[in-house]
mmCIF file of N, CA, C and O in Angstrom:
data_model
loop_
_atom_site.group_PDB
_atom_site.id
_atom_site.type_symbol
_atom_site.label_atom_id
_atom_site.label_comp_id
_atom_site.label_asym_id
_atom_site.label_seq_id
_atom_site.Cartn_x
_atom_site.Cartn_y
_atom_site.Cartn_z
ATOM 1 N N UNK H 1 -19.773 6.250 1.572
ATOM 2 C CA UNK H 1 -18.587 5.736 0.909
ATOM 3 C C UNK H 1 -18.557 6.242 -0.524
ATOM 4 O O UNK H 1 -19.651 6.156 -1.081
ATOM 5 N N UNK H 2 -17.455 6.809 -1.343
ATOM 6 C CA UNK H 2 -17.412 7.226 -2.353
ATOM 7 C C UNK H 2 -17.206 5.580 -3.435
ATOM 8 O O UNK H 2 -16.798 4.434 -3.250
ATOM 9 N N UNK H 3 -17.774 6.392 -4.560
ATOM 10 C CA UNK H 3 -17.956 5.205 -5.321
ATOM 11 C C UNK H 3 -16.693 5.167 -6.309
ATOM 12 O O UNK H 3 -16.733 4.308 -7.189
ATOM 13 N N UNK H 4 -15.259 6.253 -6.234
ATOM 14 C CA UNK H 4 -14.291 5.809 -6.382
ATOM 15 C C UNK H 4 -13.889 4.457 -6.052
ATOM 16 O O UNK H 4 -14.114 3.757 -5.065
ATOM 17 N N UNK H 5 -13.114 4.226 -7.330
ATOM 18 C CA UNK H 5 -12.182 2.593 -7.392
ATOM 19 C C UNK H 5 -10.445 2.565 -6.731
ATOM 20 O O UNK H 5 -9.557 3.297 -7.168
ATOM 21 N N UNK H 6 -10.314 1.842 -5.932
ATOM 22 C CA UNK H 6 -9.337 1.595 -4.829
ATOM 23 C C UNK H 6 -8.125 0.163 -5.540
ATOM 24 O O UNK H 6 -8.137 -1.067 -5.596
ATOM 25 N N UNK H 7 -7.215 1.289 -5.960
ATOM 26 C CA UNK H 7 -6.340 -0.117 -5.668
ATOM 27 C C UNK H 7 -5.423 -0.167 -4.470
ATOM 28 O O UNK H 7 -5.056 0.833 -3.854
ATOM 29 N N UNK H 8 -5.048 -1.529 -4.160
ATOM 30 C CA UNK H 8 -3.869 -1.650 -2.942
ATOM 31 C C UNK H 8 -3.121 -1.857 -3.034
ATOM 32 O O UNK H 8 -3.286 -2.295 -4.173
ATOM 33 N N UNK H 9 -1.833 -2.055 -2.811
ATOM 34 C CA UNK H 9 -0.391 -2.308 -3.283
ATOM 35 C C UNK H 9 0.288 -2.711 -1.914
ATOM 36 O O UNK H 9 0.177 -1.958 -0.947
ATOM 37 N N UNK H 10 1.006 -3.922 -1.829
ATOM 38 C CA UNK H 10 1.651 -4.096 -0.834
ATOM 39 C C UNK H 10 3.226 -4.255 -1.184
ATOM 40 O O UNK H 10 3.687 -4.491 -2.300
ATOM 41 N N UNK H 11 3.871 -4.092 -0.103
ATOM 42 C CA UNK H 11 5.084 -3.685 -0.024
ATOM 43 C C UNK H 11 5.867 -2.437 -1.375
ATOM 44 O O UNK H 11 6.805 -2.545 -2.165
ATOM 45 N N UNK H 12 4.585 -1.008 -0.958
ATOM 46 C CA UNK H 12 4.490 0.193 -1.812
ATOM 47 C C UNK H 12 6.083 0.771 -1.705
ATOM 48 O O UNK H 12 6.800 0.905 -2.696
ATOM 49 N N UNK H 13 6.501 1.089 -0.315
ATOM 50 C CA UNK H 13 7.440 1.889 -0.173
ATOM 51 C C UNK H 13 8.777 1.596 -0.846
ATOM 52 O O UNK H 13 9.733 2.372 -0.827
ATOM 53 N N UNK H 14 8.760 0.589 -1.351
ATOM 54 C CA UNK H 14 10.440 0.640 -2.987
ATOM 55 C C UNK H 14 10.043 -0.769 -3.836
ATOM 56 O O UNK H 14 9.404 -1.805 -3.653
ATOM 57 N N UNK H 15 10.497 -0.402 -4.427
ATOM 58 C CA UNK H 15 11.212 -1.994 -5.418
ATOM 59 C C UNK H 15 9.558 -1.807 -6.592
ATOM 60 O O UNK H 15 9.026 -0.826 -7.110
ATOM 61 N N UNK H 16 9.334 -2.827 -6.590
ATOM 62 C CA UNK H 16 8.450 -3.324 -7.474
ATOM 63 C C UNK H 16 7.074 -2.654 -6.935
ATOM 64 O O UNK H 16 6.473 -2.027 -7.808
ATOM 65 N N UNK H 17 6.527 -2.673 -5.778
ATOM 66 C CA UNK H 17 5.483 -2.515 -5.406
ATOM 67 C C UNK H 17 5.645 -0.718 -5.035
ATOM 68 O O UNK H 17 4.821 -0.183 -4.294
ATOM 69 N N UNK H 18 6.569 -0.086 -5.531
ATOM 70 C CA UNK H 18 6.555 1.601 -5.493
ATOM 71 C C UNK H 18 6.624 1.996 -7.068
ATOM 72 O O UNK H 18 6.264 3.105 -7.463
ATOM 73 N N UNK H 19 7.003 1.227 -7.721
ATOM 74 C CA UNK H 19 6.926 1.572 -8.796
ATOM 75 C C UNK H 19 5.331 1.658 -9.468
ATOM 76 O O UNK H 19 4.811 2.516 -10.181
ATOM 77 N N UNK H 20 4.729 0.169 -8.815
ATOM 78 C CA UNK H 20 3.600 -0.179 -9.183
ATOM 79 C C UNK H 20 2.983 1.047 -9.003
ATOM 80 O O UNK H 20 2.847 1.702 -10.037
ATOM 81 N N UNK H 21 2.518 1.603 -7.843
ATOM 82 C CA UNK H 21 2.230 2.584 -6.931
ATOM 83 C C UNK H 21 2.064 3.836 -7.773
ATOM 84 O O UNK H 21 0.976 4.342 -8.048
ATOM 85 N N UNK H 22 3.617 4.419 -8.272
ATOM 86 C CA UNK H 22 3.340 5.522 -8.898
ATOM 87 C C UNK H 22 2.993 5.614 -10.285
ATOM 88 O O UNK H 22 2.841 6.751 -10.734
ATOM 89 N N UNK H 23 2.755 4.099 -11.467
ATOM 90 C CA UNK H 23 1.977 3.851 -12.023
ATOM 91 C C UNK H 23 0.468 4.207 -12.024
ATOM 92 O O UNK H 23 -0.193 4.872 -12.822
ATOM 93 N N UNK H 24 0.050 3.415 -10.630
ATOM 94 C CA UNK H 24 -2.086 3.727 -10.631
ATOM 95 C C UNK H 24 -2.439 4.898 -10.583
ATOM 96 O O UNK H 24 -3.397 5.406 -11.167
ATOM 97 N N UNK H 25 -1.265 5.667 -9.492
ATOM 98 C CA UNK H 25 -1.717 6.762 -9.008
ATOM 99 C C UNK H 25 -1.883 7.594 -10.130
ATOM 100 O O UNK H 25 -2.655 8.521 -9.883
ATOM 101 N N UNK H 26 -1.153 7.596 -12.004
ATOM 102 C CA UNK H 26 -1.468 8.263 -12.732
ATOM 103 C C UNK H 26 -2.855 8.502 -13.489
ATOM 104 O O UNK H 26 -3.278 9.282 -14.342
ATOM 105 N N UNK H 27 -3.396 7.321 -12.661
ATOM 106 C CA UNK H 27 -4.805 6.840 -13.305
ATOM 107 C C UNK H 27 -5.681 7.660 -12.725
ATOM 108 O O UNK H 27 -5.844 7.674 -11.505
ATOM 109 N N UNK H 28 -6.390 8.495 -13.631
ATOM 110 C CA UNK H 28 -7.462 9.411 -13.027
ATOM 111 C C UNK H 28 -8.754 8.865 -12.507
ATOM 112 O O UNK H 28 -9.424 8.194 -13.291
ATOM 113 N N UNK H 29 -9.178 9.053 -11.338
ATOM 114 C CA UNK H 29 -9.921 8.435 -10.394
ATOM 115 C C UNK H 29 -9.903 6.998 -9.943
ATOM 116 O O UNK H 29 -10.827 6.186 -9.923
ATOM 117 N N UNK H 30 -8.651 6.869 -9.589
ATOM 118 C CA UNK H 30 -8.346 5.904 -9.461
ATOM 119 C C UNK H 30 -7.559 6.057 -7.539
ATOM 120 O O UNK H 30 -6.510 6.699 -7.495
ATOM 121 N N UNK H 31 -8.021 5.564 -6.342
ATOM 122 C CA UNK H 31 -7.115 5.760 -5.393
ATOM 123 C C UNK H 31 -6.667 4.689 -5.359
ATOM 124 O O UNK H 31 -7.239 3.605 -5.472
ATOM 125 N N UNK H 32 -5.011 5.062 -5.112
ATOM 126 C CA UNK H 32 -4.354 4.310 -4.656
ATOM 127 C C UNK H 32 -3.297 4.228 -3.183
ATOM 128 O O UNK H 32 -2.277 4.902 -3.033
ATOM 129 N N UNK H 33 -3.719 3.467 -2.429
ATOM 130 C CA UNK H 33 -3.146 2.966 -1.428
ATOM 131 C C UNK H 33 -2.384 1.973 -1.252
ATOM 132 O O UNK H 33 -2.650 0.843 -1.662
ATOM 133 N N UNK H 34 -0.725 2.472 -0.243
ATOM 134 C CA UNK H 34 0.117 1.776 -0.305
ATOM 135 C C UNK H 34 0.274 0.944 1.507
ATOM 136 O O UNK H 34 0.091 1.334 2.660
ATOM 137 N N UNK H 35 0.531 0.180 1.115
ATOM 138 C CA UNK H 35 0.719 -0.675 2.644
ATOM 139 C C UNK H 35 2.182 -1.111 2.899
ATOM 140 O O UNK H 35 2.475 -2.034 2.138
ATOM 141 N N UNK H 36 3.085 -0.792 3.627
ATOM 142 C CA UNK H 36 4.562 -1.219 4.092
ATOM 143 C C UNK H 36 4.584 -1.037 5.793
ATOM 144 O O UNK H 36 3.991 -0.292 6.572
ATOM 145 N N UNK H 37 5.623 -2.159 5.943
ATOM 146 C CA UNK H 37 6.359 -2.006 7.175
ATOM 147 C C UNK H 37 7.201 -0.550 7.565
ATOM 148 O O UNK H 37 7.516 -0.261 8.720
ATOM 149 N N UNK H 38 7.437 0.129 6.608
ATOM 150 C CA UNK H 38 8.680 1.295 6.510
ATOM 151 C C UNK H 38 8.431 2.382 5.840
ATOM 152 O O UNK H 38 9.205 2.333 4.883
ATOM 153 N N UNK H 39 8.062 2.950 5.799
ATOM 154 C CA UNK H 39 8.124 4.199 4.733
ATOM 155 C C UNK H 39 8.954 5.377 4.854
ATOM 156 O O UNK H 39 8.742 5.898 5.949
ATOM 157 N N UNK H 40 9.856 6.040 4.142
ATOM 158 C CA UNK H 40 10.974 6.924 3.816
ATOM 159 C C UNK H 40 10.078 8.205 3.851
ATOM 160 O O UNK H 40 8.942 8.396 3.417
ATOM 161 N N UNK H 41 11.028 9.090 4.564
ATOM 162 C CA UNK H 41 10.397 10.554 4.092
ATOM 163 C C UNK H 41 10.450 10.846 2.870
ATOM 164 O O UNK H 41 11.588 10.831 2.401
ATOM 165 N N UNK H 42 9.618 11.109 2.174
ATOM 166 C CA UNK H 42 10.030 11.560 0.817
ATOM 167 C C UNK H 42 8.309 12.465 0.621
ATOM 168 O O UNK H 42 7.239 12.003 1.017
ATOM 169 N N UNK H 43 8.445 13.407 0.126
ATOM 170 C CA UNK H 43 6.999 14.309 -1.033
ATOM 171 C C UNK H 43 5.874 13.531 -0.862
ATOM 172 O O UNK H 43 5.876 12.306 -0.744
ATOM 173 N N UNK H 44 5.325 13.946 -0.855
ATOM 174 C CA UNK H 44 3.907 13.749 -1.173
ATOM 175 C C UNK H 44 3.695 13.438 -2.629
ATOM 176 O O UNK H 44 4.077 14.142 -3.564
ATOM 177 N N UNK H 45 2.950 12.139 -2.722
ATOM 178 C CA UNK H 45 3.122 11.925 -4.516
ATOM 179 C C UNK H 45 1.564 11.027 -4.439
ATOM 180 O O UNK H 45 1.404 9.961 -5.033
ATOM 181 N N UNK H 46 0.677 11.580 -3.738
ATOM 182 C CA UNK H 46 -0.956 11.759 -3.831
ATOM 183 C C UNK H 46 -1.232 9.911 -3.244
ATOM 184 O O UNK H 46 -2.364 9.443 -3.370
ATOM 185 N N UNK H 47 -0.393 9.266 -2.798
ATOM 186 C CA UNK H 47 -0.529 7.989 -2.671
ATOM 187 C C UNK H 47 -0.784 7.646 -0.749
ATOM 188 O O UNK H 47 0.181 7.827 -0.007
ATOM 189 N N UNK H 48 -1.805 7.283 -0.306
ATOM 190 C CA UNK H 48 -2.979 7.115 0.852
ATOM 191 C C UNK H 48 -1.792 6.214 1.329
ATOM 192 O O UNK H 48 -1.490 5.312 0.547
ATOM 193 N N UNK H 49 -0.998 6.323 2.605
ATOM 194 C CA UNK H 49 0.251 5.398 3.243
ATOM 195 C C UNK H 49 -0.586 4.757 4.513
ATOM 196 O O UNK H 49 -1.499 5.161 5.233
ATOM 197 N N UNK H 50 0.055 3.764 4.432
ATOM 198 C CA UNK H 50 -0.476 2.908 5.353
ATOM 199 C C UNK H 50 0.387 2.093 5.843
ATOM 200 O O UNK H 50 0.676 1.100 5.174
ATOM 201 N N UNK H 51 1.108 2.342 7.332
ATOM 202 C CA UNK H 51 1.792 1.651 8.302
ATOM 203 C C UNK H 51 1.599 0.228 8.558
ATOM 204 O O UNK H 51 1.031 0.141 9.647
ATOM 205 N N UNK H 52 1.818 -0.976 8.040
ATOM 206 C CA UNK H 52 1.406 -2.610 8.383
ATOM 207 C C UNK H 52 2.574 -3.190 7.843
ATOM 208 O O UNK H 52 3.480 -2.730 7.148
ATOM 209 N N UNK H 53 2.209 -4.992 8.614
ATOM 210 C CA UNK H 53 3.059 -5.771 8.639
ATOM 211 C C UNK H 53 2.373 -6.442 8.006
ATOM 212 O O UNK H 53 1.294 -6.679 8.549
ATOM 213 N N UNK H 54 2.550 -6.953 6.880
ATOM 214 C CA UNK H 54 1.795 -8.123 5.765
ATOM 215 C C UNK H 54 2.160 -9.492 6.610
ATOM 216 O O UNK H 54 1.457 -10.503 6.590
ATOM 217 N N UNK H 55 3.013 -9.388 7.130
ATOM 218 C CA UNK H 55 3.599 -10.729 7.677
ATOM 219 C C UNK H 55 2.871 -11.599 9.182
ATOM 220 O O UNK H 55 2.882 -12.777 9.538
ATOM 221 N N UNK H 56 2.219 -10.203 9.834
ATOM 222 C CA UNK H 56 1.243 -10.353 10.604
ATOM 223 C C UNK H 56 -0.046 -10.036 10.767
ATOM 224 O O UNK H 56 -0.322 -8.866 11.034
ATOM 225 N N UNK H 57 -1.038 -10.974 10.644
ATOM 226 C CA UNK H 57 -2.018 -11.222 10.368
ATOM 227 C C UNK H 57 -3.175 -10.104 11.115
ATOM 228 O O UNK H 57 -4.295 -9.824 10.689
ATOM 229 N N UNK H 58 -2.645 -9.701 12.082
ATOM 230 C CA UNK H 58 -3.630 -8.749 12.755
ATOM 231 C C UNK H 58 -3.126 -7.769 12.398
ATOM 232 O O UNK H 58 -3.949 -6.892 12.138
ATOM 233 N N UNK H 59 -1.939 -7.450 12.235
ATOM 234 C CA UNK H 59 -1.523 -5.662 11.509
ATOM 235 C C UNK H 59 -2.116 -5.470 10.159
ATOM 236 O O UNK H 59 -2.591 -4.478 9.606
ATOM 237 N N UNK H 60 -1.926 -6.885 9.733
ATOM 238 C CA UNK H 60 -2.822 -6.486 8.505
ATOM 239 C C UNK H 60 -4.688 -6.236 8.427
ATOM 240 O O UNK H 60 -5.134 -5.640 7.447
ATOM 241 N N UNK H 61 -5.408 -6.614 9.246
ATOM 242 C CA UNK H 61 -6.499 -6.926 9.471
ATOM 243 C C UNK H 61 -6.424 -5.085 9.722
ATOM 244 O O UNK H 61 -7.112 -4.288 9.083
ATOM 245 N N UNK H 62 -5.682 -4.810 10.519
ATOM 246 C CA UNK H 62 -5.820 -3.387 10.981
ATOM 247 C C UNK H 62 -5.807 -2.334 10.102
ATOM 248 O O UNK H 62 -6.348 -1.246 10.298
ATOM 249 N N UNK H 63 -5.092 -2.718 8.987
ATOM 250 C CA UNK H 63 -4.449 -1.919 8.146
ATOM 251 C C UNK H 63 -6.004 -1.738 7.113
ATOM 252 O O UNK H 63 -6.407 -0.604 6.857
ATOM 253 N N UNK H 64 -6.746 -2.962 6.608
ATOM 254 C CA UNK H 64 -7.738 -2.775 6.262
ATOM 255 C C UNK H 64 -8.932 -2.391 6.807
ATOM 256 O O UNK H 64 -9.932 -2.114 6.145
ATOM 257 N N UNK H 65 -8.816 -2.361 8.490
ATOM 258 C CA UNK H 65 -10.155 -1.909 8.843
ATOM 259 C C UNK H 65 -9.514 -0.229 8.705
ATOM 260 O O UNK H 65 -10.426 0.590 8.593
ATOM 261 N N UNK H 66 -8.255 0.310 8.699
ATOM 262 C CA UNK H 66 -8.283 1.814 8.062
ATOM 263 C C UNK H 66 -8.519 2.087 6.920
ATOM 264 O O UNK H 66 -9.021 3.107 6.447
ATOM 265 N N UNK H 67 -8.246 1.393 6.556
ATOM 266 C CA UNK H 67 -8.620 1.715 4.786
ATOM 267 C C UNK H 67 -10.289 1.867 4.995
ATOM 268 O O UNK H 67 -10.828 2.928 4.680
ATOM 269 N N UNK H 68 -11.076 0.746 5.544
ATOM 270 C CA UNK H 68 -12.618 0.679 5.220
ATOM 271 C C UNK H 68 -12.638 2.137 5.926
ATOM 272 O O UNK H 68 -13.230 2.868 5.132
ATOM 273 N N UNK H 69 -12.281 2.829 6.986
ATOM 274 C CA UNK H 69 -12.593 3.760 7.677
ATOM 275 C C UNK H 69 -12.191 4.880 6.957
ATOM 276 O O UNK H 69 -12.809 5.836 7.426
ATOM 277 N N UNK H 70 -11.660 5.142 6.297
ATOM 278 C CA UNK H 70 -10.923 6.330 5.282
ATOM 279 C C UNK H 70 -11.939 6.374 4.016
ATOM 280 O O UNK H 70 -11.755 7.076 3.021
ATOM 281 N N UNK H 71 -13.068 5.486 4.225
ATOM 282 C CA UNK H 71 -13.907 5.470 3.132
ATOM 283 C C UNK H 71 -13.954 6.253 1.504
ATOM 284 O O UNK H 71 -14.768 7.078 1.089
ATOM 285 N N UNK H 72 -12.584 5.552 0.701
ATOM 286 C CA UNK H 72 -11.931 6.188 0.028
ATOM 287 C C UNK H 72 -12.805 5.584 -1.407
ATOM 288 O O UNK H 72 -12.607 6.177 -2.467
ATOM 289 N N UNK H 73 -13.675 4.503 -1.381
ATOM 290 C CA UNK H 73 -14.470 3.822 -2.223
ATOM 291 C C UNK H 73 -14.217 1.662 -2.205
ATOM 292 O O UNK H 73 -14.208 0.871 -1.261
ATOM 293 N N UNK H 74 -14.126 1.543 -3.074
ATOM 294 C CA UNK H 74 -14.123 -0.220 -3.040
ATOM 295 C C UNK H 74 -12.860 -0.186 -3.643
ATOM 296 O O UNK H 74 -12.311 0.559 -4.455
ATOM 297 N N UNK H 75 -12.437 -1.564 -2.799
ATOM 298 C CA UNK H 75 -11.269 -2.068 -3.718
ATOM 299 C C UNK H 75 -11.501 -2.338 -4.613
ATOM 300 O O UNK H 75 -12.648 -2.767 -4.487
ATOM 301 N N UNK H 76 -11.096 -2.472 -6.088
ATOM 302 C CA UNK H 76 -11.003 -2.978 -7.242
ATOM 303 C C UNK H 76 -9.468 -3.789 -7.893
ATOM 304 O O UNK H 76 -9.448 -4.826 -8.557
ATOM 305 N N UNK H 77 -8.500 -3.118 -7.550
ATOM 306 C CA UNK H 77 -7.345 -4.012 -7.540
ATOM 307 C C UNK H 77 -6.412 -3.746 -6.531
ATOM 308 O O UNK H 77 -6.088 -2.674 -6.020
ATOM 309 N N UNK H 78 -5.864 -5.393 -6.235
ATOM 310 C CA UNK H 78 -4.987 -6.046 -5.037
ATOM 311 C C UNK H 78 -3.714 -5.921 -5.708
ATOM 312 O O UNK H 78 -3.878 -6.615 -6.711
ATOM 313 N N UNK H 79 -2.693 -5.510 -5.747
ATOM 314 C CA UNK H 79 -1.054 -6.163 -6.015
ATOM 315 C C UNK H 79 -0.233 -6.509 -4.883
ATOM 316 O O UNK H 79 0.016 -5.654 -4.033
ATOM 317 N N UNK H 80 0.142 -7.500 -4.807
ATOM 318 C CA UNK H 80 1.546 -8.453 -3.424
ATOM 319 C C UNK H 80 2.121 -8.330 -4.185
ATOM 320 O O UNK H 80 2.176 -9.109 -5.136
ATOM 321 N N UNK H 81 3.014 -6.920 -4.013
ATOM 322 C CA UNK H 81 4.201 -7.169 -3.592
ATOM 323 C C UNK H 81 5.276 -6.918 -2.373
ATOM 324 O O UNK H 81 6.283 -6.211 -2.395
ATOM 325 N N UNK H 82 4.922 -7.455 -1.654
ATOM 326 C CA UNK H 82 5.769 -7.219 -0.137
ATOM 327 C C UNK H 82 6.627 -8.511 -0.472
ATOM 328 O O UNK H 82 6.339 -9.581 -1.007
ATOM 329 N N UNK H 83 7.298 -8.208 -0.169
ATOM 330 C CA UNK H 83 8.489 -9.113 0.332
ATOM 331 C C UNK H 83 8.821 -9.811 1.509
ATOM 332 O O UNK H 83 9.292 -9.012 2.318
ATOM 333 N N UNK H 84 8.776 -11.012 1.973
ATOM 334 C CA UNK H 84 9.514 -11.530 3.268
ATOM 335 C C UNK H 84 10.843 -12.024 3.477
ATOM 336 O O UNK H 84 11.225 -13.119 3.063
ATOM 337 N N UNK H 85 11.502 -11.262 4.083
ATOM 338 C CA UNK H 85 12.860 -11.900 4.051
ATOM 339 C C UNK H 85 13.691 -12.632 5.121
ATOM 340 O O UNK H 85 14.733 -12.119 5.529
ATOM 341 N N UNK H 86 13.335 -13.603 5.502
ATOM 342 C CA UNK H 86 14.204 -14.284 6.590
ATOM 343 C C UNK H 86 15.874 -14.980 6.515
ATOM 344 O O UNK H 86 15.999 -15.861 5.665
ATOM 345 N N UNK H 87 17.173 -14.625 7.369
ATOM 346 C CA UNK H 87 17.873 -14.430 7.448
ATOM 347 C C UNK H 87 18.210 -15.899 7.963
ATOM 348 O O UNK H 87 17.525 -16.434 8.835
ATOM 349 N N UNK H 88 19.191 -16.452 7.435
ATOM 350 C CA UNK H 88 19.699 -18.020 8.523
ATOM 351 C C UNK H 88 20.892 -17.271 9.025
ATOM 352 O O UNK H 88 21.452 -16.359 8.416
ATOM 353 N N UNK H 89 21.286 -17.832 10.413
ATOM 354 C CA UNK H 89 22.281 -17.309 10.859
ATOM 355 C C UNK H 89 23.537 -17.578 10.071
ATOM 356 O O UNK H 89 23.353 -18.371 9.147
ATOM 357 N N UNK H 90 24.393 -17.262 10.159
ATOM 358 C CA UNK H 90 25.756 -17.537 9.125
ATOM 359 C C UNK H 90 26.828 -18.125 10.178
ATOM 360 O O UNK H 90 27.954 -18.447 9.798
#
């Protein structure tokens, strides 16, 4: 395992938690990994993507046993920001 420092970012792919995102990633030796339900085609902008549902408890479990497996170093910082949005019927 590299002894690089890992941050995580949830709900990376827009708003608050993509911004966050392309913030760390300016940080030299610093990886940063993003976790969303969705992600947009867009460039390559050096940030480790990661397919999960924060909202479900085993996608997420999954999402971190890839991360441990990508052995990219230790987490050092967490940011939530994913969003849940539930709809009442109208």
């Amino acid at each position: 395992m590299s002894s690089r420092e890992v941050a995580v970012v949830t709900g990376a792919a827009s708003g608050i938690g993509r911004a966050v995102c392309r913030e760390l990633a300016r940080q030299e030796g610093l990886a940063v990994v993003g976790i969303d339900i969705r992600w947009p085609e867009e460039e390559s902008d050096g940030i480790v993507r990661i397919t999960a549902d924060v909202g479900d408890p085993a996608s997420l479990a999954d999402a971190f046993e890839r991360l441990d497996a990508a052995a990219l170093g230790s987490v050092t910082k967490l940011v939530c920001a994913a969003g849940i949005q539930q709809r009442a019927p109208t």
